[in-house]
mmCIF file of C-alpha atoms in Angstrom:
data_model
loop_
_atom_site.group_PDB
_atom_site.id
_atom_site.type_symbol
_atom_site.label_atom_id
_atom_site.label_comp_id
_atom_site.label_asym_id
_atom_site.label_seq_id
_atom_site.Cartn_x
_atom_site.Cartn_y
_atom_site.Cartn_z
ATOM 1 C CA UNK K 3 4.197 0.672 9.639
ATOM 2 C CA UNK K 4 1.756 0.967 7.047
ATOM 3 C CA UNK K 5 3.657 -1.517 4.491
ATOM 4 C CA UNK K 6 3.983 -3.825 7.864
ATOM 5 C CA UNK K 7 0.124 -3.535 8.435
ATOM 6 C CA UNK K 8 -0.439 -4.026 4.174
ATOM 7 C CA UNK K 9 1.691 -7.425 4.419
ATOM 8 C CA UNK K 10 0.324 -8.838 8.101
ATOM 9 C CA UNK K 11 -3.277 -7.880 6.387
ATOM 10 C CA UNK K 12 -2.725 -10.023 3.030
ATOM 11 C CA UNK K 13 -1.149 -13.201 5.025
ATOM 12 C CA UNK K 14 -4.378 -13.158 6.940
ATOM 13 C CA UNK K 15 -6.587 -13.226 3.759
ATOM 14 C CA UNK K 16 -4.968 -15.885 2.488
ATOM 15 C CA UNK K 17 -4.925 -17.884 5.512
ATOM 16 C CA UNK K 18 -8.796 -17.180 5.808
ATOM 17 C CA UNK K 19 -8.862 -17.932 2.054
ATOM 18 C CA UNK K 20 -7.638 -20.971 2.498
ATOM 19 C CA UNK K 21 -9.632 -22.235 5.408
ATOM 20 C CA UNK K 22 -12.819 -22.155 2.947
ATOM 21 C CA UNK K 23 -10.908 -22.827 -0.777
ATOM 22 C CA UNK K 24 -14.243 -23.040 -2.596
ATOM 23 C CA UNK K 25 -16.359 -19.914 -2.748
ATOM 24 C CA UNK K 26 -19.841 -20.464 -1.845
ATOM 25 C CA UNK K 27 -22.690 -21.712 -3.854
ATOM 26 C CA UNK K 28 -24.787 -19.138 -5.774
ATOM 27 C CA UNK K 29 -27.681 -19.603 -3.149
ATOM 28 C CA UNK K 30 -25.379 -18.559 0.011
ATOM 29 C CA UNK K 31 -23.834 -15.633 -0.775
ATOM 30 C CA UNK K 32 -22.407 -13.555 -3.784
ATOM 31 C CA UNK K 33 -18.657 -14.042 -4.312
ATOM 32 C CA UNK K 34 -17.559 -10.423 -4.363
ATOM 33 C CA UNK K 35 -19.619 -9.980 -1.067
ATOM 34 C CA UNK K 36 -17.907 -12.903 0.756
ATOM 35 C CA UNK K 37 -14.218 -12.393 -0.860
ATOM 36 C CA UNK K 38 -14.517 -8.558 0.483
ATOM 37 C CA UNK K 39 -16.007 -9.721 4.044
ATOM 38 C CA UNK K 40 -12.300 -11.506 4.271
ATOM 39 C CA UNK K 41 -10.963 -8.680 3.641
ATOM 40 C CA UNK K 42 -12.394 -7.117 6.528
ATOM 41 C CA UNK K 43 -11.323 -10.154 8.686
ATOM 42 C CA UNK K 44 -8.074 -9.620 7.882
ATOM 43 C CA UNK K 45 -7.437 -6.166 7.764
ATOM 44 C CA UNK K 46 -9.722 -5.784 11.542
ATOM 45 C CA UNK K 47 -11.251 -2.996 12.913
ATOM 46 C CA UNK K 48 -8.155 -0.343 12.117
ATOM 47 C CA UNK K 49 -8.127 -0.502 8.286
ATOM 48 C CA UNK K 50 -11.708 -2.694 7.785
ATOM 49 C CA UNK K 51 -12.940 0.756 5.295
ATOM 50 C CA UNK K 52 -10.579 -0.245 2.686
ATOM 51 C CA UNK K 53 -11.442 -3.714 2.338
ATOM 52 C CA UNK K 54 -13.248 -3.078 -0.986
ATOM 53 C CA UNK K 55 -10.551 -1.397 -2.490
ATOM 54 C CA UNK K 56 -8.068 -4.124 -1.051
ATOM 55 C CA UNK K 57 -10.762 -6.845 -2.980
ATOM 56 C CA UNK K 58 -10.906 -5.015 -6.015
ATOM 57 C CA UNK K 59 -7.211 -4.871 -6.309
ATOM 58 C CA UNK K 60 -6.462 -8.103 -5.539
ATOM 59 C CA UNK K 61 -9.321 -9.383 -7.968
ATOM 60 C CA UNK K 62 -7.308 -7.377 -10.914
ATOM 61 C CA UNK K 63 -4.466 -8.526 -10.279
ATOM 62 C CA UNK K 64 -5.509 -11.856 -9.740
ATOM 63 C CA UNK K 65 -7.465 -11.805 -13.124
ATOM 64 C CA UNK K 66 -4.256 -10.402 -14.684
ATOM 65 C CA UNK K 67 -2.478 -13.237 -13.677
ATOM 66 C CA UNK K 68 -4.406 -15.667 -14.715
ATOM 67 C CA UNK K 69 -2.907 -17.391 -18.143
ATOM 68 C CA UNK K 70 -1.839 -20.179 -19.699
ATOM 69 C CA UNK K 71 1.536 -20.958 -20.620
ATOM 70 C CA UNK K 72 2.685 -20.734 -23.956
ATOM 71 C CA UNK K 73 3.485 -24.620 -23.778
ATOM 72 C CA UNK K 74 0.048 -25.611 -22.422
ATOM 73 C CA UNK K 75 -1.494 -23.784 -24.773
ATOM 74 C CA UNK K 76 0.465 -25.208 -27.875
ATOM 75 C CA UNK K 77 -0.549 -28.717 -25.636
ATOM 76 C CA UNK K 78 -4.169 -27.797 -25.928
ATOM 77 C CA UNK K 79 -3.944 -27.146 -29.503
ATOM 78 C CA UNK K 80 -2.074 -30.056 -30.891
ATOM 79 C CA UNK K 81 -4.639 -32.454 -28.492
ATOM 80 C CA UNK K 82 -7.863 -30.623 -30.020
ATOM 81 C CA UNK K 83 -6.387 -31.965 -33.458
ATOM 82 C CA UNK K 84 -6.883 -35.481 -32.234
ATOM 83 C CA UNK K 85 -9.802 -35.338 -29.544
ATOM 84 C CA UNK K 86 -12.882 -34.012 -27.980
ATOM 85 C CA UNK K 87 -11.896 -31.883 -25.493
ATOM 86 C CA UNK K 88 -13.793 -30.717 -21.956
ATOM 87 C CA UNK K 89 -13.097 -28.948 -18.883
ATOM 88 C CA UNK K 90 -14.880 -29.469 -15.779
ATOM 89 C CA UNK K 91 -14.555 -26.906 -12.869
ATOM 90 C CA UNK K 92 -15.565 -26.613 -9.588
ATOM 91 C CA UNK K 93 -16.552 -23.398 -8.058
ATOM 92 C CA UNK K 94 -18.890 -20.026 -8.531
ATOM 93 C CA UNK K 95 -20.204 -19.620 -11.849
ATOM 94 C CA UNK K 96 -18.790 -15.922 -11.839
ATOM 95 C CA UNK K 97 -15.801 -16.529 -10.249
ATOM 96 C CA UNK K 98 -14.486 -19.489 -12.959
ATOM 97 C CA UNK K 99 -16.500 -18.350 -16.210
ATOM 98 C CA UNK K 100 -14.153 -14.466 -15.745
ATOM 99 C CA UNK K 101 -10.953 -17.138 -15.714
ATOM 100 C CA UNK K 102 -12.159 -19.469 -18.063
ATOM 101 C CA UNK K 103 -13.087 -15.763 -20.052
ATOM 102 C CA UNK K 104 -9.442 -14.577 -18.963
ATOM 103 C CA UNK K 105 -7.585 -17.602 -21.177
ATOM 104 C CA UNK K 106 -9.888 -17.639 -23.928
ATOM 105 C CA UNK K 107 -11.054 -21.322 -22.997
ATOM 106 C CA UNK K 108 -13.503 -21.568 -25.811
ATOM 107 C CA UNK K 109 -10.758 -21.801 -28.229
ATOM 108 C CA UNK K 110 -9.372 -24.955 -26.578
ATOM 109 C CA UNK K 111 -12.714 -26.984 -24.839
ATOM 110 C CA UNK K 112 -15.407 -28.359 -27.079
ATOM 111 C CA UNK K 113 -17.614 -28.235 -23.672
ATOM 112 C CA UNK K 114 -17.128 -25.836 -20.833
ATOM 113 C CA UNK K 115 -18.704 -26.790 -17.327
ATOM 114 C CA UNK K 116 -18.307 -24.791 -13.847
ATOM 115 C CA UNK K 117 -19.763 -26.627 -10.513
ATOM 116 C CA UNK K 118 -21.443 -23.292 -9.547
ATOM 117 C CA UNK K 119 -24.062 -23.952 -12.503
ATOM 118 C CA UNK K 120 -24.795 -27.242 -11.501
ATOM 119 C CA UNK K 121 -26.464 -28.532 -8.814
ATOM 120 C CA UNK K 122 -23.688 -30.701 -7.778
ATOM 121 C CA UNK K 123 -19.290 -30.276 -9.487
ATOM 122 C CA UNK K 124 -17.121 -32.943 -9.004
ATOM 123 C CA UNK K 125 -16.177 -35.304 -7.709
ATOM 124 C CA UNK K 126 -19.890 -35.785 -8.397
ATOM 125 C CA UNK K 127 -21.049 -38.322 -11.468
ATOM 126 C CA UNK K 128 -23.479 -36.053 -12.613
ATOM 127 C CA UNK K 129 -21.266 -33.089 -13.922
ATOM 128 C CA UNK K 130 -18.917 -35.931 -15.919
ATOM 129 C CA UNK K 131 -22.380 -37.468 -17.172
ATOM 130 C CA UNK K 132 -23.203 -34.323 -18.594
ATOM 131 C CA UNK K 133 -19.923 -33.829 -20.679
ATOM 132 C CA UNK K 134 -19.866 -36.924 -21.927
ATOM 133 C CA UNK K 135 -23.250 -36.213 -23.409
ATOM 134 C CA UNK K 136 -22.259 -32.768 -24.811
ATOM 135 C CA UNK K 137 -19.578 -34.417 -26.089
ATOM 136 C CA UNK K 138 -21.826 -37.241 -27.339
ATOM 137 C CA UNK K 139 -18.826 -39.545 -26.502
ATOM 138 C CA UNK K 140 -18.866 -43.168 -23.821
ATOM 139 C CA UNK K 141 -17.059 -42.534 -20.585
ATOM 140 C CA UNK K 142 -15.070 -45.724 -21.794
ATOM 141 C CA UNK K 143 -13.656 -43.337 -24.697
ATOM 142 C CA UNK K 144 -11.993 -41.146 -22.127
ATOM 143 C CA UNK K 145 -9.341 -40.067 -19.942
ATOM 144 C CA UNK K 146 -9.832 -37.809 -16.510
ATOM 145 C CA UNK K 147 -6.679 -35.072 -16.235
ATOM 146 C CA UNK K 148 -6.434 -33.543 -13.160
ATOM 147 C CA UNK K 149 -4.200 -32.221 -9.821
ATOM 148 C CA UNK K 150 -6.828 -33.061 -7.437
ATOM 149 C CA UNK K 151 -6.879 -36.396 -6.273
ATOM 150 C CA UNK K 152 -10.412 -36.370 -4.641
ATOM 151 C CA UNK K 153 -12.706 -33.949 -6.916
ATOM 152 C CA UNK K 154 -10.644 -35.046 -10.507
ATOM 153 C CA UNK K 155 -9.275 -38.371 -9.812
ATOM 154 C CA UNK K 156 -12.120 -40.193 -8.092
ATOM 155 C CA UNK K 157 -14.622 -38.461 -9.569
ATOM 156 C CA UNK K 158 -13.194 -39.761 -13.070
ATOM 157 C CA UNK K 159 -13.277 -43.172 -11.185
ATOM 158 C CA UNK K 160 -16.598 -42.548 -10.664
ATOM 159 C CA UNK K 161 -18.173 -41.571 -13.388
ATOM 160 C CA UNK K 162 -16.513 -44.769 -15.268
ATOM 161 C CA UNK K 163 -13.470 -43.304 -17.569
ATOM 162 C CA UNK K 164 -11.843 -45.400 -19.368
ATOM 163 C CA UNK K 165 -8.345 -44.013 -17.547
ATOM 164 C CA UNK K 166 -7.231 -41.096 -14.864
ATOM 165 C CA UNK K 167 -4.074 -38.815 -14.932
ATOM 166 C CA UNK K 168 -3.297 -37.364 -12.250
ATOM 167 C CA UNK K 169 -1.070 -34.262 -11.886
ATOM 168 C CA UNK K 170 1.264 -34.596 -9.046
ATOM 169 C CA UNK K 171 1.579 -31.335 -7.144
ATOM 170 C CA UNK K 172 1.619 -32.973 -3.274
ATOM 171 C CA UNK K 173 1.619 -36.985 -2.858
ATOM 172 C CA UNK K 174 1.144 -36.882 0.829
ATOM 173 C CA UNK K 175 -0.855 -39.067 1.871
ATOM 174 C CA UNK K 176 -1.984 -40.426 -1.267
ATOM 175 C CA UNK K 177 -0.779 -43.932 -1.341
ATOM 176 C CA UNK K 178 -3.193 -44.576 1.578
ATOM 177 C CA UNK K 179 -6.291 -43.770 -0.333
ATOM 178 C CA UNK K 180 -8.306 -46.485 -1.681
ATOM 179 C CA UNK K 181 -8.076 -45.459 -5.253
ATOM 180 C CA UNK K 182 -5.374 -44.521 -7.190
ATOM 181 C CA UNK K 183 -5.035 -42.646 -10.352
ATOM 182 C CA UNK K 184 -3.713 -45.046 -13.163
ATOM 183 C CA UNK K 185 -1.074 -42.489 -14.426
ATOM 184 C CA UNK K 186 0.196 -39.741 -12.638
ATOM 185 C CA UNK K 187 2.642 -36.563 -14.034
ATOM 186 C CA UNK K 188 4.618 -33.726 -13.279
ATOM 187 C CA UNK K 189 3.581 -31.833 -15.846
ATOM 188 C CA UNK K 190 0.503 -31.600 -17.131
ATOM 189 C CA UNK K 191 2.464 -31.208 -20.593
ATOM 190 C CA UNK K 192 3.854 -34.656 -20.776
ATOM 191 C CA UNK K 193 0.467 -35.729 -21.640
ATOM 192 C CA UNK K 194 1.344 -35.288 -25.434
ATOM 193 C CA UNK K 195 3.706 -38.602 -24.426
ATOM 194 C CA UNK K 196 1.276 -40.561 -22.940
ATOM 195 C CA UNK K 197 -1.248 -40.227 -25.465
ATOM 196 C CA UNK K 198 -1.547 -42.244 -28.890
ATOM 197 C CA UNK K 199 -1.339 -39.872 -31.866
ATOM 198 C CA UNK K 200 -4.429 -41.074 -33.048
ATOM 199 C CA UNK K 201 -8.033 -39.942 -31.404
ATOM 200 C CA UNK K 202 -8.396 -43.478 -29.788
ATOM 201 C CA UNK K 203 -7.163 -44.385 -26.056
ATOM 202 C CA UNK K 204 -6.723 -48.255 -27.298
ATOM 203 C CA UNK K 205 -3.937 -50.023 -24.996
ATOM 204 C CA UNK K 206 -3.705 -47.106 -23.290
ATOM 205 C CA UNK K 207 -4.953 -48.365 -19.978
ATOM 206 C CA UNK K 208 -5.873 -52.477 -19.948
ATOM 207 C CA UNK K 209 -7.368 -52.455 -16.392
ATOM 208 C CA UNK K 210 -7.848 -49.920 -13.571
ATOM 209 C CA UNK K 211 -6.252 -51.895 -10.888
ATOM 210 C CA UNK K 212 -3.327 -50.736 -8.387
ATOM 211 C CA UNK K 213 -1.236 -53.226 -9.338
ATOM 212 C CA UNK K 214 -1.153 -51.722 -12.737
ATOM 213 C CA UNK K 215 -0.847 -48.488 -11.882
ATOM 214 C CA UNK K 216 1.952 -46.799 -14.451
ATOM 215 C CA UNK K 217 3.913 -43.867 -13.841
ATOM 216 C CA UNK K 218 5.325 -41.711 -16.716
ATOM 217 C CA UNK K 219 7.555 -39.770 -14.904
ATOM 218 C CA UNK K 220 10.850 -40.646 -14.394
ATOM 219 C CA UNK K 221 12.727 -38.486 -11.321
#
């Protein structure tokens, strides 16, 4: 009964988990605090005492989980050789700087930036505007790569990139939107093929302009 109650209990944090899929801001609540009161949702008024402990495992294991692959890493690598590199995150500042900590992300980014910091992540201009000046580089010098068509894709849009790659993980819907990534991929790895060797994006994109719009992938 017990393991019956332990599965039931962890379907229901997801599900709550996934009703809200951004923690809150740092001025609502503290992550831990909120994380843990889904706990107690989900485990109800039976089992509700061990909803820390539940949290704190899951948190572990989560963190322990949380890696790159050997290929995107060898990816990241090979593309700092040639370019700037940033990453842009949405989220709480604790909650994405202990996995940005997890994978070492300082080795591959030349700019780190997490939404929680920030008045305003993406698919706001202002976060994008603030990389390209770390970077001290022109929006028109870069590409947007990302698997979330709203926050990622238009927010690259947005902010005025020169191009927008877009990593396919569900199309529904998507061809009703009225923007549209100008590349879109599998696999975030097959970016090493769409890229020049060089550090330039020159003929990589002409126009942004549906009737352009190139896919990579072959299925």
């Amino acid at each position: 009964m017990r393991d019956i109650a332990a599965e039931m209990s962890t379907k229901k944090f997801f599900e709550h988990l996934c009703k809200m899929p951004e923690d809150p801001g740092p001025t609502q609540m503290d992550v831990d605090q909120w994380r843990t009161l889904l706990w107690v949702q989900a485990l109800g008024p039976k089992y509700q005492f061990f909803a820390r402990d539940a949290y704190d495992i899951f948190k572990a294991k989560t963190m322990s989980n949380f890696k790159l692959s050997r290929d995107v890493e060898s990816m990241l690598l090979d593309l700092k050789k040639h370019y700037k590199l940033g990453l842009i995150t949405n989220g709480s500042s604790e909650a994405q700087w202990a996995k940005v900590e997890s994978i070492d992300g300082k080795q591959y980014f030349d700019v780190i930036l997490v939404g929680g910091d920030y008045n305003q992540g993406k698919p706001h201009a202002t976060i994008f505007e603030k990389a390209f000046q770390v970077l001290d580089v022109s929006p028109k010098d870069c590409i947007m790569v990302g698997d979330n068509i709203w926050s990622d894709i238009y927010g690259g849009i947005q902010a005025g990139v020169m191009a927008t790659v877009w990593i396919v993980r569900n199309e529904d819907g998507y061809q009703d939107l009225d923007y549209q990534p100008d590349y879109k991929l599998r696999n975030v790895c097959e970016l090493l093929d769409l890229l020049p060797a060089q550090g330039r994006f020159s003929g990589l994109c002409a126009k942004r302009a549906f009737e352009f719009y190139s896919s990579v992938y072959s299925s």
